[in-house]
PDB file of C-alpha atoms and ligand atoms in Angstrom:
ATOM      1  CA  MET A 232      25.690 -18.459  10.132  1.00 33.00           C
ATOM      2  CA  SER A 233      22.710 -16.105  10.088  1.00 37.00           C
ATOM      3  CA  GLN A 234      22.782 -13.495   7.357  1.00 40.00           C
ATOM      4  CA  PRO A 235      21.292 -10.029   7.849  1.00 36.00           C
ATOM      5  CA  HIS A 236      18.272  -9.829   5.617  1.00 38.00           C
ATOM      6  CA  THR A 237      16.254  -6.675   5.253  1.00 41.00           C
ATOM      7  CA  SER A 238      13.043  -5.933   3.429  1.00 40.00           C
ATOM      8  CA  LYS A 239      14.984  -3.226   1.647  1.00 49.00           C
ATOM      9  CA  ASN A 240      17.582  -5.523   0.131  1.00 47.00           C
ATOM     10  CA  HIS A 241      14.889  -8.166  -0.216  1.00 60.00           C
ATOM     11  CA  SER A 242      12.712  -6.073  -2.489  1.00 55.00           C
ATOM     12  CA  LEU A 243      15.665  -4.495  -4.257  1.00 60.00           C
ATOM     13  CA  SER A 244      16.814  -7.917  -5.358  1.00 84.00           C
ATOM     14  CA  ARG A 245      13.629  -8.342  -7.393  1.00 93.00           C
ATOM     15  CA  ILE A 246      13.999  -7.197 -10.975  1.00 93.00           C
ATOM     16  CA  SER A 247      11.311  -7.532 -13.633  1.00 95.00           C
ATOM     17  CA  ASP A 248      12.135  -8.410 -17.253  1.00 95.00           C
ATOM     18  CA  TYR A 249       9.416  -6.086 -18.558  1.00 96.00           C
ATOM     19  CA  PRO A 250       8.272  -2.749 -17.099  1.00 97.00           C
ATOM     20  CA  ILE A 251       5.666  -3.038 -14.331  1.00 97.00           C
ATOM     21  CA  ASP A 252       4.437  -0.854 -11.496  1.00 97.00           C
ATOM     22  CA  PRO A 253       6.993  -0.971  -8.635  1.00 95.00           C
ATOM     23  CA  VAL A 254       4.352  -2.155  -6.151  1.00 96.00           C
ATOM     24  CA  PHE A 255       4.501  -5.652  -7.679  1.00 96.00           C
ATOM     25  CA  LEU A 256       8.195  -5.919  -6.864  1.00 95.00           C
ATOM     26  CA  LYS A 257       7.893  -4.225  -3.490  1.00 96.00           C
ATOM     27  CA  ARG A 258       5.290  -6.707  -2.220  1.00 97.00           C
ATOM     28  CA  TRP A 259       6.895  -9.603  -0.420  1.00 95.00           C
ATOM     29  CA  SER A 260       6.022 -12.116   2.273  1.00 95.00           C
ATOM     30  CA  PRO A 261       8.314 -11.719   5.277  1.00 94.00           C
ATOM     31  CA  LEU A 262       9.201 -14.553   7.614  1.00 94.00           C
ATOM     32  CA  SER A 263       9.802 -12.108  10.430  1.00 93.00           C
ATOM     33  CA  PHE A 264       7.522  -9.411  11.797  1.00 96.00           C
ATOM     34  CA  SER A 265       8.341  -6.620  14.259  1.00 94.00           C
ATOM     35  CA  SER A 266       6.444  -6.467  17.539  1.00 90.00           C
ATOM     36  CA  GLU A 267       4.698  -3.269  16.404  1.00 96.00           C
ATOM     37  CA  LYS A 268       0.914  -3.559  16.537  1.00 97.00           C
ATOM     38  CA  ILE A 269      -1.587  -2.322  13.966  1.00 98.00           C
ATOM     39  CA  THR A 270      -4.926  -0.695  14.720  1.00 98.00           C
ATOM     40  CA  GLU A 271      -8.231  -2.216  13.741  1.00 97.00           C
ATOM     41  CA  ASP A 272      -8.706   0.731  11.339  1.00 98.00           C
ATOM     42  CA  THR A 273      -5.481  -0.237   9.564  1.00 98.00           C
ATOM     43  CA  LEU A 274      -6.741  -3.793   9.290  1.00 98.00           C
ATOM     44  CA  TYR A 275     -10.006  -2.467   7.877  1.00 98.00           C
ATOM     45  CA  SER A 276      -8.076  -0.621   5.151  1.00 98.00           C
ATOM     46  CA  LEU A 277      -6.618  -3.971   4.074  1.00 98.00           C
ATOM     47  CA  LEU A 278     -10.048  -5.593   4.155  1.00 98.00           C
ATOM     48  CA  GLU A 279     -11.475  -2.620   2.268  1.00 98.00           C
ATOM     49  CA  ALA A 280      -8.969  -3.219  -0.546  1.00 98.00           C
ATOM     50  CA  ALA A 281     -10.005  -6.878  -0.557  1.00 98.00           C
ATOM     51  CA  ARG A 282     -13.680  -5.868  -0.626  1.00 98.00           C
ATOM     52  CA  TRP A 283     -13.205  -4.187  -4.014  1.00 98.00           C
ATOM     53  CA  THR A 284     -11.875  -7.324  -5.669  1.00 98.00           C
ATOM     54  CA  PRO A 285     -13.866  -8.523  -8.689  1.00 98.00           C
ATOM     55  CA  SER A 286     -15.578 -11.922  -8.484  1.00 97.00           C
ATOM     56  CA  ALA A 287     -17.761 -14.178 -10.623  1.00 95.00           C
ATOM     57  CA  TYR A 288     -21.262 -12.675 -10.816  1.00 94.00           C
ATOM     58  CA  ASN A 289     -19.967 -10.164  -8.267  1.00 95.00           C
ATOM     59  CA  SER A 290     -20.794 -12.893  -5.755  1.00 96.00           C
ATOM     60  CA  GLN A 291     -18.062 -11.718  -3.329  1.00 97.00           C
ATOM     61  CA  PRO A 292     -17.519 -15.203  -1.893  1.00 98.00           C
ATOM     62  CA  TRP A 293     -14.770 -14.117   0.542  1.00 98.00           C
ATOM     63  CA  ARG A 294     -15.243 -13.901   4.283  1.00 98.00           C
ATOM     64  CA  PHE A 295     -12.528 -12.854   6.722  1.00 98.00           C
ATOM     65  CA  VAL A 296     -12.176 -13.800  10.363  1.00 98.00           C
ATOM     66  CA  TYR A 297      -9.275 -12.309  12.232  1.00 98.00           C
ATOM     67  CA  ALA A 298      -7.509 -12.023  15.547  1.00 98.00           C
ATOM     68  CA  MET A 299      -5.205  -9.253  16.693  1.00 98.00           C
ATOM     69  CA  ARG A 300      -2.048 -10.129  18.642  1.00 98.00           C
ATOM     70  CA  ASP A 301      -2.241  -9.896  22.443  1.00 96.00           C
ATOM     71  CA  THR A 302      -5.949 -10.582  22.539  1.00 98.00           C
ATOM     72  CA  ALA A 303      -7.706 -13.565  24.117  1.00 98.00           C
ATOM     73  CA  LEU A 304      -8.333 -15.005  20.641  1.00 98.00           C
ATOM     74  CA  TRP A 305      -4.678 -14.907  19.584  1.00 98.00           C
ATOM     75  CA  PRO A 306      -3.446 -18.226  21.082  1.00 98.00           C
ATOM     76  CA  GLU A 307      -6.447 -20.018  19.565  1.00 98.00           C
ATOM     77  CA  PHE A 308      -5.625 -18.662  16.099  1.00 98.00           C
ATOM     78  CA  ILE A 309      -1.901 -19.475  16.404  1.00 98.00           C
ATOM     79  CA  GLU A 310      -2.773 -23.077  17.378  1.00 98.00           C
ATOM     80  CA  LEU A 311      -4.470 -23.491  13.993  1.00 98.00           C
ATOM     81  CA  LEU A 312      -1.142 -23.036  12.161  1.00 98.00           C
ATOM     82  CA  VAL A 313       1.359 -25.849  11.587  1.00 98.00           C
ATOM     83  CA  GLU A 314       4.383 -25.654  13.880  1.00 97.00           C
ATOM     84  CA  GLY A 315       6.698 -24.263  11.182  1.00 96.00           C
ATOM     85  CA  ASN A 316       4.384 -21.300  10.709  1.00 98.00           C
ATOM     86  CA  ARG A 317       3.669 -20.696  14.391  1.00 98.00           C
ATOM     87  CA  SER A 318       7.298 -19.859  15.139  1.00 95.00           C
ATOM     88  CA  TRP A 319       7.308 -16.682  13.047  1.00 96.00           C
ATOM     89  CA  ALA A 320       3.562 -15.927  12.709  1.00 97.00           C
ATOM     90  CA  LYS A 321       3.167 -15.445  16.458  1.00 97.00           C
ATOM     91  CA  GLN A 322       5.066 -12.124  16.081  1.00 96.00           C
ATOM     92  CA  ALA A 323       2.608 -10.822  13.443  1.00 98.00           C
ATOM     93  CA  ALA A 324       0.157  -8.058  14.328  1.00 98.00           C
ATOM     94  CA  ALA A 325      -2.886  -9.958  13.074  1.00 98.00           C
ATOM     95  CA  ILE A 326      -3.883 -13.282  11.559  1.00 98.00           C
ATOM     96  CA  ILE A 327      -6.706 -13.301   9.041  1.00 98.00           C
ATOM     97  CA  PHE A 328      -8.376 -16.451   7.746  1.00 99.00           C
ATOM     98  CA  ILE A 329      -9.757 -16.135   4.215  1.00 98.00           C
ATOM     99  CA  ILE A 330     -12.813 -18.299   3.799  1.00 98.00           C
ATOM    100  CA  SER A 331     -14.886 -18.534   0.615  1.00 98.00           C
ATOM    101  CA  LYS A 332     -18.472 -19.563  -0.051  1.00 98.00           C
ATOM    102  CA  THR A 333     -18.542 -22.560  -2.378  1.00 98.00           C
ATOM    103  CA  THR A 334     -21.960 -21.776  -3.869  1.00 97.00           C
ATOM    104  CA  LEU A 335     -23.609 -18.676  -5.272  1.00 96.00           C
ATOM    105  CA  THR A 336     -27.104 -17.619  -6.228  1.00 93.00           C
ATOM    106  CA  SER A 337     -27.319 -17.404 -10.002  1.00 90.00           C
ATOM    107  CA  PRO A 338     -28.520 -13.912 -10.951  1.00 87.00           C
ATOM    108  CA  ILE A 339     -30.148 -15.529 -14.002  1.00 89.00           C
ATOM    109  CA  SER A 340     -32.056 -18.465 -12.515  1.00 91.00           C
ATOM    110  CA  GLY A 341     -32.072 -17.407  -8.871  1.00 92.00           C
ATOM    111  CA  ILE A 342     -30.910 -20.938  -8.062  1.00 94.00           C
ATOM    112  CA  GLU A 343     -28.097 -21.688  -5.634  1.00 94.00           C
ATOM    113  CA  GLN A 344     -25.316 -23.343  -7.668  1.00 95.00           C
ATOM    114  CA  ASP A 345     -21.665 -24.347  -7.347  1.00 96.00           C
ATOM    115  CA  ALA A 346     -19.239 -21.411  -7.512  1.00 97.00           C
ATOM    116  CA  PRO A 347     -16.214 -22.920  -9.305  1.00 97.00           C
ATOM    117  CA  SER A 348     -14.182 -19.726  -8.916  1.00 98.00           C
ATOM    118  CA  HIS A 349     -14.658 -19.174  -5.169  1.00 98.00           C
ATOM    119  CA  SER A 350     -10.977 -19.793  -4.396  1.00 98.00           C
ATOM    120  CA  PHE A 351      -9.817 -17.882  -7.477  1.00 98.00           C
ATOM    121  CA  ASP A 352     -11.826 -14.903  -6.226  1.00 98.00           C
ATOM    122  CA  ALA A 353     -10.538 -15.299  -2.662  1.00 98.00           C
ATOM    123  CA  GLY A 354      -6.946 -15.474  -3.940  1.00 98.00           C
ATOM    124  CA  ALA A 355      -7.462 -12.249  -5.841  1.00 98.00           C
ATOM    125  CA  ALA A 356      -8.815 -10.698  -2.624  1.00 98.00           C
ATOM    126  CA  TRP A 357      -5.627 -11.691  -0.809  1.00 98.00           C
ATOM    127  CA  MET A 358      -3.521 -10.044  -3.510  1.00 98.00           C
ATOM    128  CA  ALA A 359      -5.526  -6.816  -3.197  1.00 98.00           C
ATOM    129  CA  MET A 360      -4.942  -6.921   0.542  1.00 98.00           C
ATOM    130  CA  ALA A 361      -1.253  -7.662   0.082  1.00 98.00           C
ATOM    131  CA  LEU A 362      -0.728  -4.774  -2.343  1.00 98.00           C
ATOM    132  CA  GLN A 363      -2.631  -2.390  -0.050  1.00 98.00           C
ATOM    133  CA  ALA A 364      -0.452  -3.555   2.853  1.00 98.00           C
ATOM    134  CA  THR A 365       2.669  -2.861   0.771  1.00 97.00           C
ATOM    135  CA  GLN A 366       1.474   0.671   0.013  1.00 98.00           C
ATOM    136  CA  MET A 367       0.998   1.239   3.754  1.00 98.00           C
ATOM    137  CA  GLY A 368       4.479  -0.020   4.700  1.00 97.00           C
ATOM    138  CA  LEU A 369       3.045  -3.311   5.984  1.00 98.00           C
ATOM    139  CA  ALA A 370       3.377  -6.838   4.688  1.00 97.00           C
ATOM    140  CA  THR A 371       1.401 -10.072   4.591  1.00 98.00           C
ATOM    141  CA  ARG A 372       2.428 -13.708   4.402  1.00 98.00           C
ATOM    142  CA  PRO A 373      -0.216 -16.177   3.261  1.00 98.00           C
ATOM    143  CA  MET A 374      -0.216 -19.689   4.710  1.00 98.00           C
ATOM    144  CA  THR A 375      -1.789 -22.962   3.719  1.00 98.00           C
ATOM    145  CA  GLY A 376       0.270 -24.611   6.434  1.00 98.00           C
ATOM    146  CA  VAL A 377      -2.903 -24.671   8.489  1.00 98.00           C
ATOM    147  CA  TYR A 378      -4.753 -27.428  10.350  1.00 98.00           C
ATOM    148  CA  PHE A 379      -7.814 -26.986   8.177  1.00 98.00           C
ATOM    149  CA  ASP A 380     -10.119 -29.441   9.958  1.00 98.00           C
ATOM    150  CA  LYS A 381      -9.284 -27.947  13.321  1.00 98.00           C
ATOM    151  CA  ALA A 382      -9.711 -24.431  11.893  1.00 98.00           C
ATOM    152  CA  ARG A 383     -13.184 -25.336  10.608  1.00 98.00           C
ATOM    153  CA  GLU A 384     -14.157 -26.599  14.042  1.00 98.00           C
ATOM    154  CA  ILE A 385     -12.634 -23.798  16.144  1.00 98.00           C
ATOM    155  CA  LEU A 386     -13.695 -20.968  13.835  1.00 98.00           C
ATOM    156  CA  LYS A 387     -17.157 -22.545  13.417  1.00 98.00           C
ATOM    157  CA  VAL A 388     -16.985 -22.511   9.605  1.00 98.00           C
ATOM    158  CA  PRO A 389     -20.045 -24.160   7.972  1.00 98.00           C
ATOM    159  CA  GLU A 390     -19.600 -26.958   5.378  1.00 98.00           C
ATOM    160  CA  SER A 391     -20.738 -24.666   2.550  1.00 97.00           C
ATOM    161  CA  TYR A 392     -17.608 -22.529   3.041  1.00 98.00           C
ATOM    162  CA  HIS A 393     -14.011 -23.395   2.145  1.00 98.00           C
ATOM    163  CA  ILE A 394     -11.060 -22.237   4.255  1.00 98.00           C
ATOM    164  CA  ASP A 395      -8.566 -20.951   1.670  1.00 98.00           C
ATOM    165  CA  ALA A 396      -5.644 -19.729   3.735  1.00 98.00           C
ATOM    166  CA  ALA A 397      -4.497 -17.846   6.777  1.00 99.00           C
ATOM    167  CA  ILE A 398      -2.714 -14.523   6.338  1.00 98.00           C
ATOM    168  CA  ALA A 399      -0.188 -13.059   8.752  1.00 98.00           C
ATOM    169  CA  VAL A 400      -0.130  -9.255   8.673  1.00 98.00           C
ATOM    170  CA  GLY A 401       2.208  -6.786  10.290  1.00 98.00           C
ATOM    171  CA  HIS A 402       5.262  -4.601  10.027  1.00 97.00           C
ATOM    172  CA  PRO A 403       8.101  -6.582   8.461  1.00 95.00           C
ATOM    173  CA  ASN A 404      11.087  -6.935  10.740  1.00 91.00           C
ATOM    174  CA  THR A 405      13.994  -5.430   8.868  1.00 78.00           C
ATOM    175  CA  THR A 406      16.597  -5.487  11.634  1.00 79.00           C
ATOM    176  CA  ILE A 407      16.908  -8.948  13.168  1.00 72.00           C
ATOM    177  CA  PRO A 408      18.992 -11.390  11.086  1.00 70.00           C
ATOM    178  CA  LEU A 409      17.029 -14.385   9.850  1.00 73.00           C
ATOM    179  CA  GLU A 410      18.157 -17.882  10.773  1.00 76.00           C
ATOM    180  CA  GLU A 411      19.946 -19.708   7.925  1.00 76.00           C
ATOM    181  CA  SER A 412      16.948 -21.790   6.743  1.00 75.00           C
ATOM    182  CA  HIS A 413      14.679 -18.734   6.635  1.00 79.00           C
ATOM    183  CA  SER A 414      17.312 -16.733   4.806  1.00 80.00           C
ATOM    184  CA  ARG A 415      17.516 -19.481   2.136  1.00 82.00           C
ATOM    185  CA  ARG A 416      13.718 -19.511   1.775  1.00 82.00           C
ATOM    186  CA  MET A 417      13.690 -15.751   1.348  1.00 82.00           C
ATOM    187  CA  LYS A 418      16.281 -15.915  -1.414  1.00 83.00           C
ATOM    188  CA  PHE A 419      14.232 -18.614  -3.176  1.00 86.00           C
ATOM    189  CA  SER A 420      11.132 -16.376  -2.853  1.00 89.00           C
ATOM    190  CA  ASN A 421      12.828 -13.757  -5.011  1.00 90.00           C
ATOM    191  CA  MET A 422      13.034 -16.128  -7.965  1.00 93.00           C
ATOM    192  CA  ARG A 423      10.382 -16.448 -10.670  1.00 96.00           C
ATOM    193  CA  ARG A 424      10.073 -18.552 -13.845  1.00 96.00           C
ATOM    194  CA  SER A 425      10.629 -16.576 -17.032  1.00 96.00           C
ATOM    195  CA  ILE A 426       7.653 -15.245 -19.023  1.00 97.00           C
ATOM    196  CA  HIS A 427       8.399 -17.841 -21.725  1.00 95.00           C
ATOM    197  CA  GLU A 428       8.272 -20.730 -19.253  1.00 96.00           C
ATOM    198  CA  ILE A 429       4.796 -19.765 -18.123  1.00 97.00           C
ATOM    199  CA  SER A 430       3.156 -18.323 -21.234  1.00 98.00           C
ATOM    200  CA  GLY A 431       3.051 -18.837 -24.980  1.00 97.00           C
ATOM    201  CA  GLU A 432       0.939 -18.077 -27.993  1.00 97.00           C
ATOM    202  CA  GLY A 433      -1.404 -20.846 -29.119  1.00 98.00           C
ATOM    203  CA  TYR A 434      -1.700 -24.314 -27.641  1.00 97.00           C
ATOM    204  CA  PHE A 435      -0.590 -25.537 -24.250  1.00 97.00           C
ATOM    205  CA  LYS A 436       3.042 -26.679 -24.489  1.00 94.00           C
ATOM    206  CA  PHE A 437       4.480 -26.747 -21.020  1.00 95.00           C
TER     207      PHE A 437
HETATM  208  C1  FMN B 274      -1.401 -20.078  -1.212  1.00 85.16           C
HETATM  209  C2  FMN B 274      -0.093 -19.826  -0.514  1.00 85.16           C
HETATM  210  C3  FMN B 274       0.243 -20.606   0.581  1.00 85.16           C
HETATM  211  C4  FMN B 274       1.431 -20.363   1.282  1.00 85.16           C
HETATM  212  N1  FMN B 274       1.696 -21.098   2.432  1.00 85.16           N
HETATM  213  C5  FMN B 274       2.781 -20.766   3.160  1.00 85.16           C
HETATM  214  C6  FMN B 274       2.995 -21.404   4.421  1.00 85.16           C
HETATM  215  O1  FMN B 274       2.220 -22.228   4.902  1.00 85.16           O
HETATM  216  N2  FMN B 274       4.113 -21.048   5.118  1.00 85.16           N
HETATM  217  C7  FMN B 274       5.004 -20.102   4.647  1.00 85.16           C
HETATM  218  O2  FMN B 274       5.979 -19.804   5.336  1.00 85.16           O
HETATM  219  N3  FMN B 274       4.802 -19.488   3.457  1.00 85.16           N
HETATM  220  C8  FMN B 274       3.715 -19.783   2.717  1.00 85.16           C
HETATM  221  N4  FMN B 274       3.484 -19.115   1.538  1.00 85.16           N
HETATM  222  C9  FMN B 274       4.415 -18.038   1.106  1.00 85.16           C
HETATM  223  C10 FMN B 274       5.169 -18.414  -0.170  1.00 85.16           C
HETATM  224  O3  FMN B 274       6.192 -19.306   0.139  1.00 85.16           O
HETATM  225  C11 FMN B 274       5.698 -17.114  -0.801  1.00 85.16           C
HETATM  226  O4  FMN B 274       4.601 -16.316  -1.154  1.00 85.16           O
HETATM  227  C12 FMN B 274       6.546 -17.409  -2.038  1.00 85.16           C
HETATM  228  O5  FMN B 274       7.777 -17.997  -1.662  1.00 85.16           O
HETATM  229  C13 FMN B 274       6.855 -16.150  -2.840  1.00 85.16           C
HETATM  230  O6  FMN B 274       7.393 -15.174  -1.994  1.00 85.16           O
HETATM  231  P1  FMN B 274       6.817 -13.692  -1.959  1.00 85.16           P
HETATM  232  O7  FMN B 274       5.388 -13.770  -1.427  1.00 85.16           O
HETATM  233  O8  FMN B 274       7.723 -12.960  -1.008  1.00 85.16           O
HETATM  234  O9  FMN B 274       6.838 -13.160  -3.347  1.00 85.16           O
HETATM  235  C14 FMN B 274       2.314 -19.346   0.834  1.00 85.16           C
HETATM  236  C15 FMN B 274       1.957 -18.577  -0.280  1.00 85.16           C
HETATM  237  C16 FMN B 274       0.763 -18.790  -0.930  1.00 85.16           C
HETATM  238  C17 FMN B 274       0.403 -17.889  -2.090  1.00 85.16           C
END
């Protein structure tokens, strides 16, 4: 039986063990988006937040390619997602691919060198985008359930760039009940390991 599942009760069921800013608990990744569109300016606010992310040598390795729903590009973007993601992501207002440059120009030597933190930086950029979306009443859901080879070909991504993830963006759907399997996944998403399972003073002991 489908259970009603709202963003309200979803975020309210997240409780931190130590005090943090509420935005960290309010951010969540819905599996259902409303049909409401977003404007390109709204999308640019999310990308603007991402733009201010710190990165190694301030190299800013992230690049974003996007499609808005109900445009000619949309079906092409949806085809790049695995089937399990297509079913819900097709309702999103936009899909953004985060792509990062795998090399950077050393500010010291001027030589092009490997950028070991390109994905770390791109991940931080997603989080900035996700928190900005939360503040604007929107939500994002990142996906690595992507046909990466196909995405490289269709999006014309050069070899020197890495496709990190696709991000669905939109207004979370807080009215339609989720199907059972999605409802279970949402409940699991509210769980986190304890601080002591993931951190400790001194040597690595996990
Ligand atoms: C790198 C990454 C890849 C993910 N890939 C998928 C995906 O392909 N499909 C999906 O439904 N969710 C995907 N997720 C969403 C996670 O399942 C979700 O973020 C996690 O359960 C925690 O939930 P929350 O974002 O609501 O806190 C991904 C999340 C991240 C960070």
